[in-house]
Amino acid sequence: MTEFESCSYIEHGMVLDHCNRIRSCNNFNPRYGGRPVIYENYCGEKINWKEFFEIKRKLRKMYRAQECPDLCKDCVNTSFREWDDEDYIDYLLLTPWVPCNSNCIYCQAPRDKYVSEHTKIYKVLPLVKDMIKNNILKKEGTIDFAGGEPTIYSEFESLLKEFIKHDFKKIIVHTNAIKKSGAIIKGLRKGVLRILVSVDAGSKEIHERVKQVKSFDSVWKNLKEYAKNQPKGSDYVKTKYIIVPGINDNEQEIELWLKKSKEININNVVLNLDFNWIMKNVDNDLTKVYNLMKFTMDKAFNFGMKCELYGQIYQVKCEVEKSREKNEAGF
């Protein structure tokens, strides 16, 4: 093993993304783009793994030569440590579907005609079975479902069963919790599955403005059921708040969200920021958003809760504090 600066996603990550692309990572880089592509026009066909890893190795070799790819410059996900030289995947993000049962104001997918017109739904299960069969996918790694909304994807339950059958123990599902999933409850009870639910509000009025569907009561009802079925003393059920400036960027709404989460025994929450906003404002004054981040973390601490910073809000932290360090948040 050799010590150098690299990224765990570049080294051993794989993302099945919208528009039938396979990427090394799903991290948006506000200034440089990020998200290097491995394959275009992928529709579920069998992969030649030797060819696949040769493509990944080109990026990995650049890092080893201290030549960071342009897309990845100043990314907060890089870290300096010992990296192995083996070919495998220990992080698989499944997000090739666009359909959703909400219409979140910050989500580009349903509004981007290019995405909707160029995303063909395909079967994922055959690929997953092939990865497991060929020991491409490490059981000690992370399986991550995003979307669209995973619970309405036709293969969702079959995929969960496959991962559980083969003893994967770190499965994450990003869901809006509008639809209650029996498969999620089973995974929580087994202690192999975690969920992250973007509620983005503490009140019904703001929730409906952000999600643009009437789902506030059902979401919190399902969240309560999920929290009740997580292993005792665990933080396998988390709620997330994506700050959308001009809509939910106020302390009162955030405090309501924290209180409602605490009431149903959720002790670990996540804060993020509207991707579209930071892309337009990364070079502007970020003080207001940064102060709201600090308020959230302090208030969560006062409630005996942990608040993790994800994605774009972590980028704000690094921009304001003039730092660049790997984000350790996550399941």
JSON list of C-alpha atoms in Angstrom, two decimals, residues 1-9 11-12 77-84 88 90 326 328:
[
{"chain": "A", "resi": 1, "resn": "MET", "atom": "CA", "xyz": [0.00, 0.00, 0.00]},
{"chain": "A", "resi": 2, "resn": "THR", "atom": "CA", "xyz": [1.18, 3.52, -0.84]},
{"chain": "A", "resi": 3, "resn": "GLU", "atom": "CA", "xyz": [0.46, 6.78, 0.94]},
{"chain": "A", "resi": 4, "resn": "PHE", "atom": "CA", "xyz": [-0.80, 9.71, -1.15]},
{"chain": "A", "resi": 5, "resn": "GLU", "atom": "CA", "xyz": [-3.79, 12.02, -1.56]},
{"chain": "A", "resi": 6, "resn": "SER", "atom": "CA", "xyz": [-6.78, 10.44, -3.23]},
{"chain": "A", "resi": 7, "resn": "CYS", "atom": "CA", "xyz": [-10.51, 9.86, -2.86]},
{"chain": "A", "resi": 8, "resn": "SER", "atom": "CA", "xyz": [-12.33, 6.74, -1.70]},
{"chain": "A", "resi": 9, "resn": "TYR", "atom": "CA", "xyz": [-14.88, 7.12, -4.52]},
{"chain": "A", "resi": 11, "resn": "GLU", "atom": "CA", "xyz": [-10.37, 4.45, -5.74]},
{"chain": "A", "resi": 12, "resn": "HIS", "atom": "CA", "xyz": [-13.26, 2.06, -5.09]},
{"chain": "A", "resi": 77, "resn": "ASN", "atom": "CA", "xyz": [-13.65, 14.35, -0.24]},
{"chain": "A", "resi": 78, "resn": "THR", "atom": "CA", "xyz": [-9.96, 13.81, -0.85]},
{"chain": "A", "resi": 79, "resn": "SER", "atom": "CA", "xyz": [-7.68, 12.63, 1.94]},
{"chain": "A", "resi": 80, "resn": "PHE", "atom": "CA", "xyz": [-3.99, 11.78, 2.40]},
{"chain": "A", "resi": 81, "resn": "ARG", "atom": "CA", "xyz": [-3.56, 8.16, 3.54]},
{"chain": "A", "resi": 82, "resn": "GLU", "atom": "CA", "xyz": [-2.41, 4.71, 2.48]},
{"chain": "A", "resi": 83, "resn": "TRP", "atom": "CA", "xyz": [-4.37, 3.36, -0.48]},
{"chain": "A", "resi": 84, "resn": "ASP", "atom": "CA", "xyz": [-4.29, -0.19, -1.76]},
{"chain": "A", "resi": 88, "resn": "TYR", "atom": "CA", "xyz": [-12.92, -3.80, -6.25]},
{"chain": "A", "resi": 90, "resn": "ASP", "atom": "CA", "xyz": [-16.73, -0.94, -1.69]},
{"chain": "A", "resi": 326, "resn": "LYS", "atom": "CA", "xyz": [-12.40, 15.18, 4.18]},
{"chain": "A", "resi": 328, "resn": "GLU", "atom": "CA", "xyz": [-16.31, 12.27, 7.87]}
]
